[in-house]
PDB file of C-alpha atoms in Angstrom:
ATOM      1  CA  MET N   2      -0.062  -0.053   0.136  1.00 48.00           C
ATOM      2  CA  SER N   3       1.470   3.250  -0.889  1.00 66.00           C
ATOM      3  CA  ASP N   4       1.716   6.555   1.116  1.00 90.00           C
ATOM      4  CA  ILE N   5      -1.539   7.772  -0.376  1.00 93.00           C
ATOM      5  CA  ALA N   6      -3.243   5.348   2.117  1.00 93.00           C
ATOM      6  CA  HIS N   7      -2.297   8.150   4.687  1.00 95.00           C
ATOM      7  CA  TYR N   8      -3.306  11.134   2.854  1.00 96.00           C
ATOM      8  CA  SER N   9      -4.989  13.737   4.831  1.00 96.00           C
ATOM      9  CA  VAL N  10      -5.297  17.571   4.112  1.00 96.00           C
ATOM     10  CA  THR N  11      -7.669  20.207   5.457  1.00 96.00           C
ATOM     11  CA  GLU N  12      -9.661  22.248   3.031  1.00 97.00           C
ATOM     12  CA  HIS N  13     -12.176  25.251   3.347  1.00 96.00           C
ATOM     13  CA  LEU N  14     -15.610  24.684   1.539  1.00 95.00           C
ATOM     14  CA  ARG N  15     -17.583  27.416  -0.023  1.00 93.00           C
ATOM     15  CA  ASP N  16     -19.554  28.435   2.949  1.00 91.00           C
ATOM     16  CA  GLY N  17     -16.451  28.817   5.069  1.00 92.00           C
ATOM     17  CA  SER N  18     -16.398  25.586   6.858  1.00 91.00           C
ATOM     18  CA  THR N  19     -13.656  23.001   7.262  1.00 94.00           C
ATOM     19  CA  ALA N  20     -13.259  19.509   5.946  1.00 96.00           C
ATOM     20  CA  GLU N  21     -10.676  16.817   5.812  1.00 96.00           C
ATOM     21  CA  ILE N  22     -10.062  15.251   2.600  1.00 97.00           C
ATOM     22  CA  ARG N  23      -8.291  11.794   3.155  1.00 96.00           C
ATOM     23  CA  ALA N  24      -7.863   8.557   2.117  1.00 96.00           C
ATOM     24  CA  LEU N  25     -10.525   6.113   2.731  1.00 94.00           C
ATOM     25  CA  ARG N  26      -9.789   3.485   5.639  1.00 93.00           C
ATOM     26  CA  PRO N  27     -10.877  -0.114   5.690  1.00 90.00           C
ATOM     27  CA  THR N  28     -12.577   1.000   9.178  1.00 90.00           C
ATOM     28  CA  ASP N  29     -14.963   3.377   7.092  1.00 88.00           C
ATOM     29  CA  GLU N  30     -17.328   1.240   5.952  1.00 84.00           C
ATOM     30  CA  THR N  31     -20.109   2.041   8.578  1.00 80.00           C
ATOM     31  CA  ALA N  32     -19.526   5.754   7.823  1.00 82.00           C
ATOM     32  CA  VAL N  33     -19.654   5.038   3.831  1.00 79.00           C
ATOM     33  CA  LEU N  34     -23.091   3.233   4.337  1.00 72.00           C
ATOM     34  CA  ASP N  35     -24.159   6.176   6.635  1.00 76.00           C
ATOM     35  CA  ALA N  36     -23.366   8.583   4.143  1.00 70.00           C
ATOM     36  CA  LEU N  37     -25.259   6.416   1.270  1.00 67.00           C
ATOM     37  CA  ASP N  38     -28.306   6.527   3.708  1.00 68.00           C
ATOM     38  CA  GLN N  39     -28.473  10.328   3.627  1.00 68.00           C
ATOM     39  CA  THR N  40     -28.093  10.461  -0.183  1.00 61.00           C
ATOM     40  CA  SER N  41     -31.291  10.886  -2.152  1.00 60.00           C
ATOM     41  CA  LYS N  42     -32.348   8.302  -4.607  1.00 65.00           C
ATOM     42  CA  GLN N  43     -31.886  10.976  -7.509  1.00 59.00           C
ATOM     43  CA  SER N  44     -28.142  11.376  -6.232  1.00 58.00           C
ATOM     44  CA  LEU N  45     -27.664   7.610  -6.011  1.00 57.00           C
ATOM     45  CA  GLN N  46     -29.060   7.325  -9.619  1.00 53.00           C
ATOM     46  CA  ARG N  47     -26.467   9.713 -10.878  1.00 54.00           C
ATOM     47  CA  ARG N  48     -23.521   7.769  -9.048  1.00 55.00           C
ATOM     48  CA  PHE N  49     -24.437   4.280  -9.830  1.00 52.00           C
ATOM     49  CA  PHE N  50     -26.852   4.570 -12.685  1.00 48.00           C
ATOM     50  CA  GLY N  51     -29.496   3.065 -10.742  1.00 54.00           C
ATOM     51  CA  ILE N  52     -30.977   3.341  -7.163  1.00 58.00           C
ATOM     52  CA  LYS N  53     -28.500   1.530  -5.076  1.00 55.00           C
ATOM     53  CA  ARG N  54     -29.500   1.172  -1.336  1.00 57.00           C
ATOM     54  CA  HIS N  55     -27.818  -2.225  -0.566  1.00 63.00           C
ATOM     55  CA  PHE N  56     -24.680  -3.644  -1.573  1.00 67.00           C
ATOM     56  CA  SER N  57     -23.522  -7.287  -1.819  1.00 72.00           C
ATOM     57  CA  ASP N  58     -20.594  -8.491   0.026  1.00 76.00           C
ATOM     58  CA  LYS N  59     -18.589  -8.555  -3.287  1.00 79.00           C
ATOM     59  CA  GLU N  60     -19.513  -4.843  -3.902  1.00 74.00           C
ATOM     60  CA  ARG N  61     -18.689  -3.964  -0.396  1.00 73.00           C
ATOM     61  CA  ALA N  62     -15.139  -5.487  -0.599  1.00 77.00           C
ATOM     62  CA  PHE N  63     -14.655  -3.724  -4.012  1.00 75.00           C
ATOM     63  CA  PHE N  64     -15.506  -0.317  -2.472  1.00 79.00           C
ATOM     64  CA  MET N  65     -13.668  -0.996   0.678  1.00 85.00           C
ATOM     65  CA  ASP N  66     -10.546  -3.022  -0.487  1.00 88.00           C
ATOM     66  CA  VAL N  67      -8.601   0.023  -1.834  1.00 92.00           C
ATOM     67  CA  ASP N  68      -4.956  -0.674  -2.911  1.00 94.00           C
ATOM     68  CA  PHE N  69      -3.808   2.890  -3.569  1.00 93.00           C
ATOM     69  CA  MET N  70      -2.376   2.077  -6.659  1.00 93.00           C
ATOM     70  CA  ASN N  71      -4.993   0.979  -9.153  1.00 95.00           C
ATOM     71  CA  HIS N  72      -7.764   1.836  -6.794  1.00 95.00           C
ATOM     72  CA  VAL N  73      -7.629   5.073  -4.966  1.00 96.00           C
ATOM     73  CA  ALA N  74     -10.365   6.638  -2.808  1.00 95.00           C
ATOM     74  CA  LEU N  75     -10.637   9.773  -1.086  1.00 97.00           C
ATOM     75  CA  VAL N  76     -13.297  10.882   1.396  1.00 96.00           C
ATOM     76  CA  CYS N  77     -14.458  14.283   2.613  1.00 96.00           C
ATOM     77  CA  GLU N  78     -15.281  14.582   6.309  1.00 94.00           C
ATOM     78  CA  VAL N  79     -16.837  17.419   8.281  1.00 92.00           C
ATOM     79  CA  GLU N  80     -17.408  18.126  11.982  1.00 87.00           C
ATOM     80  CA  ASN N  81     -20.993  18.686  13.132  1.00 81.00           C
ATOM     81  CA  PRO N  82     -22.200  19.158  16.742  1.00 79.00           C
ATOM     82  CA  GLU N  83     -22.931  15.610  17.383  1.00 81.00           C
ATOM     83  CA  ARG N  84     -19.758  13.904  15.447  1.00 81.00           C
ATOM     84  CA  THR N  85     -17.688  13.761  12.545  1.00 87.00           C
ATOM     85  CA  MET N  86     -19.508  12.692   9.494  1.00 87.00           C
ATOM     86  CA  MET N  87     -18.482  11.636   5.702  1.00 86.00           C
ATOM     87  CA  VAL N  88     -20.249  13.777   3.306  1.00 91.00           C
ATOM     88  CA  GLY N  89     -18.419  12.762   0.082  1.00 91.00           C
ATOM     89  CA  GLY N  90     -16.091  10.620  -1.854  1.00 92.00           C
ATOM     90  CA  ALA N  91     -14.185  10.176  -4.862  1.00 94.00           C
ATOM     91  CA  ARG N  92     -12.205   7.512  -6.538  1.00 93.00           C
ATOM     92  CA  TYR N  93     -10.314   6.374  -9.459  1.00 97.00           C
ATOM     93  CA  VAL N  94      -9.817   2.565 -10.641  1.00 95.00           C
ATOM     94  CA  VAL N  95      -7.207   1.972 -13.333  1.00 96.00           C
ATOM     95  CA  PHE N  96      -8.899   0.116 -16.100  1.00 95.00           C
ATOM     96  CA  GLU N  97      -5.615  -0.254 -18.386  1.00 95.00           C
ATOM     97  CA  PRO N  98      -2.293   1.111 -18.021  1.00 96.00           C
ATOM     98  CA  GLY N  99      -2.165   4.796 -17.745  1.00 96.00           C
ATOM     99  CA  ARG N 100      -5.918   4.889 -17.658  1.00 96.00           C
ATOM    100  CA  ALA N 101      -8.342   5.282 -14.817  1.00 97.00           C
ATOM    101  CA  GLU N 102     -12.409   5.952 -14.390  1.00 94.00           C
ATOM    102  CA  VAL N 103     -13.342   8.515 -11.679  1.00 95.00           C
ATOM    103  CA  ALA N 104     -16.410   8.753  -9.754  1.00 89.00           C
ATOM    104  CA  PHE N 105     -18.002  10.744  -7.184  1.00 86.00           C
ATOM    105  CA  VAL N 106     -20.744  11.099  -4.576  1.00 86.00           C
ATOM    106  CA  VAL N 107     -21.738  13.888  -2.229  1.00 87.00           C
ATOM    107  CA  ILE N 108     -24.670  13.793   0.103  1.00 88.00           C
ATOM    108  CA  ASP N 109     -27.349  16.152  -1.126  1.00 82.00           C
ATOM    109  CA  ALA N 110     -27.298  18.394   2.124  1.00 84.00           C
ATOM    110  CA  TRP N 111     -23.755  19.344   1.241  1.00 84.00           C
ATOM    111  CA  GLN N 112     -23.889  19.662  -2.520  1.00 87.00           C
ATOM    112  CA  GLY N 113     -23.241  23.249  -3.835  1.00 88.00           C
ATOM    113  CA  ARG N 114     -20.158  23.508  -1.306  1.00 91.00           C
ATOM    114  CA  GLY N 115     -17.355  22.724  -3.744  1.00 94.00           C
ATOM    115  CA  ILE N 116     -16.731  19.282  -2.259  1.00 94.00           C
ATOM    116  CA  GLY N 117     -16.980  17.648  -5.819  1.00 92.00           C
ATOM    117  CA  SER N 118     -14.252  20.219  -7.137  1.00 95.00           C
ATOM    118  CA  ILE N 119     -11.985  19.739  -4.181  1.00 97.00           C
ATOM    119  CA  LEU N 120     -12.237  15.990  -4.326  1.00 96.00           C
ATOM    120  CA  MET N 121     -11.425  16.065  -8.133  1.00 96.00           C
ATOM    121  CA  ARG N 122      -8.329  18.466  -7.474  1.00 96.00           C
ATOM    122  CA  HIS N 123      -6.841  15.948  -4.923  1.00 97.00           C
ATOM    123  CA  LEU N 124      -7.726  13.111  -7.094  1.00 96.00           C
ATOM    124  CA  GLY N 125      -6.179  14.673 -10.331  1.00 95.00           C
ATOM    125  CA  GLU N 126      -3.237  15.328  -8.569  1.00 95.00           C
ATOM    126  CA  ILE N 127      -2.741  11.929  -7.077  1.00 96.00           C
ATOM    127  CA  ALA N 128      -3.447  10.343 -10.667  1.00 96.00           C
ATOM    128  CA  SER N 129      -0.884  12.549 -11.907  1.00 95.00           C
ATOM    129  CA  ASN N 130       1.814  11.895  -9.543  1.00 94.00           C
ATOM    130  CA  ASN N 131       1.047   8.011  -9.869  1.00 93.00           C
ATOM    131  CA  GLY N 132       1.712   8.346 -13.795  1.00 94.00           C
ATOM    132  CA  LEU N 133      -1.558   8.170 -14.943  1.00 97.00           C
ATOM    133  CA  ARG N 134      -1.945   9.697 -18.428  1.00 96.00           C
ATOM    134  CA  GLU N 135      -5.775  10.101 -18.541  1.00 97.00           C
ATOM    135  CA  LEU N 136      -9.000  10.135 -16.613  1.00 97.00           C
ATOM    136  CA  THR N 137     -12.187   9.128 -17.893  1.00 94.00           C
ATOM    137  CA  ALA N 138     -15.911   9.607 -16.461  1.00 92.00           C
ATOM    138  CA  GLU N 139     -19.335   8.127 -17.561  1.00 87.00           C
ATOM    139  CA  VAL N 140     -21.961  10.818 -16.311  1.00 85.00           C
ATOM    140  CA  LEU N 141     -25.691  10.952 -17.168  1.00 82.00           C
ATOM    141  CA  PRO N 142     -26.641  13.757 -19.219  1.00 83.00           C
ATOM    142  CA  GLU N 143     -29.075  15.082 -16.571  1.00 82.00           C
ATOM    143  CA  ASN N 144     -26.205  15.217 -14.015  1.00 81.00           C
ATOM    144  CA  LYS N 145     -25.228  19.012 -14.877  1.00 86.00           C
ATOM    145  CA  SER N 146     -23.386  19.771 -11.921  1.00 85.00           C
ATOM    146  CA  MET N 147     -21.035  16.793 -12.286  1.00 84.00           C
ATOM    147  CA  LEU N 148     -20.533  17.701 -15.914  1.00 88.00           C
ATOM    148  CA  VAL N 149     -19.864  21.522 -14.573  1.00 90.00           C
ATOM    149  CA  VAL N 150     -17.264  20.328 -12.224  1.00 90.00           C
ATOM    150  CA  LEU N 151     -15.714  17.656 -14.559  1.00 93.00           C
ATOM    151  CA  GLY N 152     -15.574  20.481 -17.358  1.00 93.00           C
ATOM    152  CA  LYS N 153     -13.749  23.074 -15.028  1.00 94.00           C
ATOM    153  CA  PHE N 154     -10.904  20.546 -14.747  1.00 95.00           C
ATOM    154  CA  GLY N 155     -10.676  20.121 -18.490  1.00 94.00           C
ATOM    155  CA  PHE N 156     -12.773  16.794 -19.097  1.00 94.00           C
ATOM    156  CA  ARG N 157     -13.914  16.789 -22.720  1.00 93.00           C
ATOM    157  CA  ARG N 158     -16.623  14.785 -24.236  1.00 89.00           C
ATOM    158  CA  ASP N 159     -14.955  11.547 -25.662  1.00 83.00           C
ATOM    159  CA  GLY N 160     -17.531   9.902 -27.943  1.00 74.00           C
ATOM    160  CA  ASN N 161     -19.092   6.508 -26.711  1.00 67.00           C
ATOM    161  CA  GLY N 162     -21.729   4.173 -27.819  1.00 65.00           C
ATOM    162  CA  ASP N 163     -24.026   4.601 -25.177  1.00 71.00           C
ATOM    163  CA  PRO N 164     -26.627   7.149 -25.903  1.00 76.00           C
ATOM    164  CA  HIS N 165     -27.697   7.149 -22.264  1.00 80.00           C
ATOM    165  CA  THR N 166     -24.387   8.503 -20.873  1.00 83.00           C
ATOM    166  CA  VAL N 167     -21.739  11.163 -21.560  1.00 86.00           C
ATOM    167  CA  ARG N 168     -18.276   9.952 -21.714  1.00 90.00           C
ATOM    168  CA  LEU N 169     -15.645  12.397 -20.804  1.00 92.00           C
ATOM    169  CA  ALA N 170     -12.007  12.304 -20.705  1.00 94.00           C
ATOM    170  CA  LEU N 171      -8.877  14.527 -19.386  1.00 96.00           C
ATOM    171  CA  HIS N 172      -5.579  13.847 -20.638  1.00 95.00           C
ATOM    172  CA  LEU N 173      -3.160  14.552 -17.628  1.00 93.00           C
ATOM    173  CA  GLY N 174       0.039  15.277 -19.951  1.00 73.00           C
ATOM    174  CA  GLN N 175       2.165  12.867 -18.008  1.00 45.00           C
ATOM    175  CA  GLU N 176       3.178  10.722 -21.401  1.00 42.00           C
ATOM    176  CA  GLY N 177       6.767  11.448 -20.887  1.00 38.00           C
ATOM    177  CA  GLN N 178       6.760  10.089 -17.051  1.00 34.00           C
TER     178      GLN N 178
END
């Protein structure tokens, strides 16, 4: 496991609140499931392309067993009066050498505060530092906010055969590494 497994930085959200962006830990499963419970059906549809409330053991293992080389996952945590809570997450999964797919989710009550952009910035830096050349994303056309976030980072439409999704790609410019 790489040093990314210990990644942790403090960020300020658009509303002035403080958040910790850190590597997903094996002990985070309950917090991840709690965050998904607070996420609307629409947001889950946009993330999983279907409403997902329950995960099989195989799916849980996939989401939680992150090696921080070919599968990197970051979470966003905030302090609230009762406890620390996970409000978002992002990951990339390498699907062929030099290329990885990214995915994000932010619970509805925390959307619009810049969490997706912050997570993308950190995930992009990690991907670039790990020598990846390209990040891709599959986004539902109605997910305008994610299309805007990814567009800000330079993701461009990259043709696809599925009329129900928008395929985007970001070239990281690391070909020489």
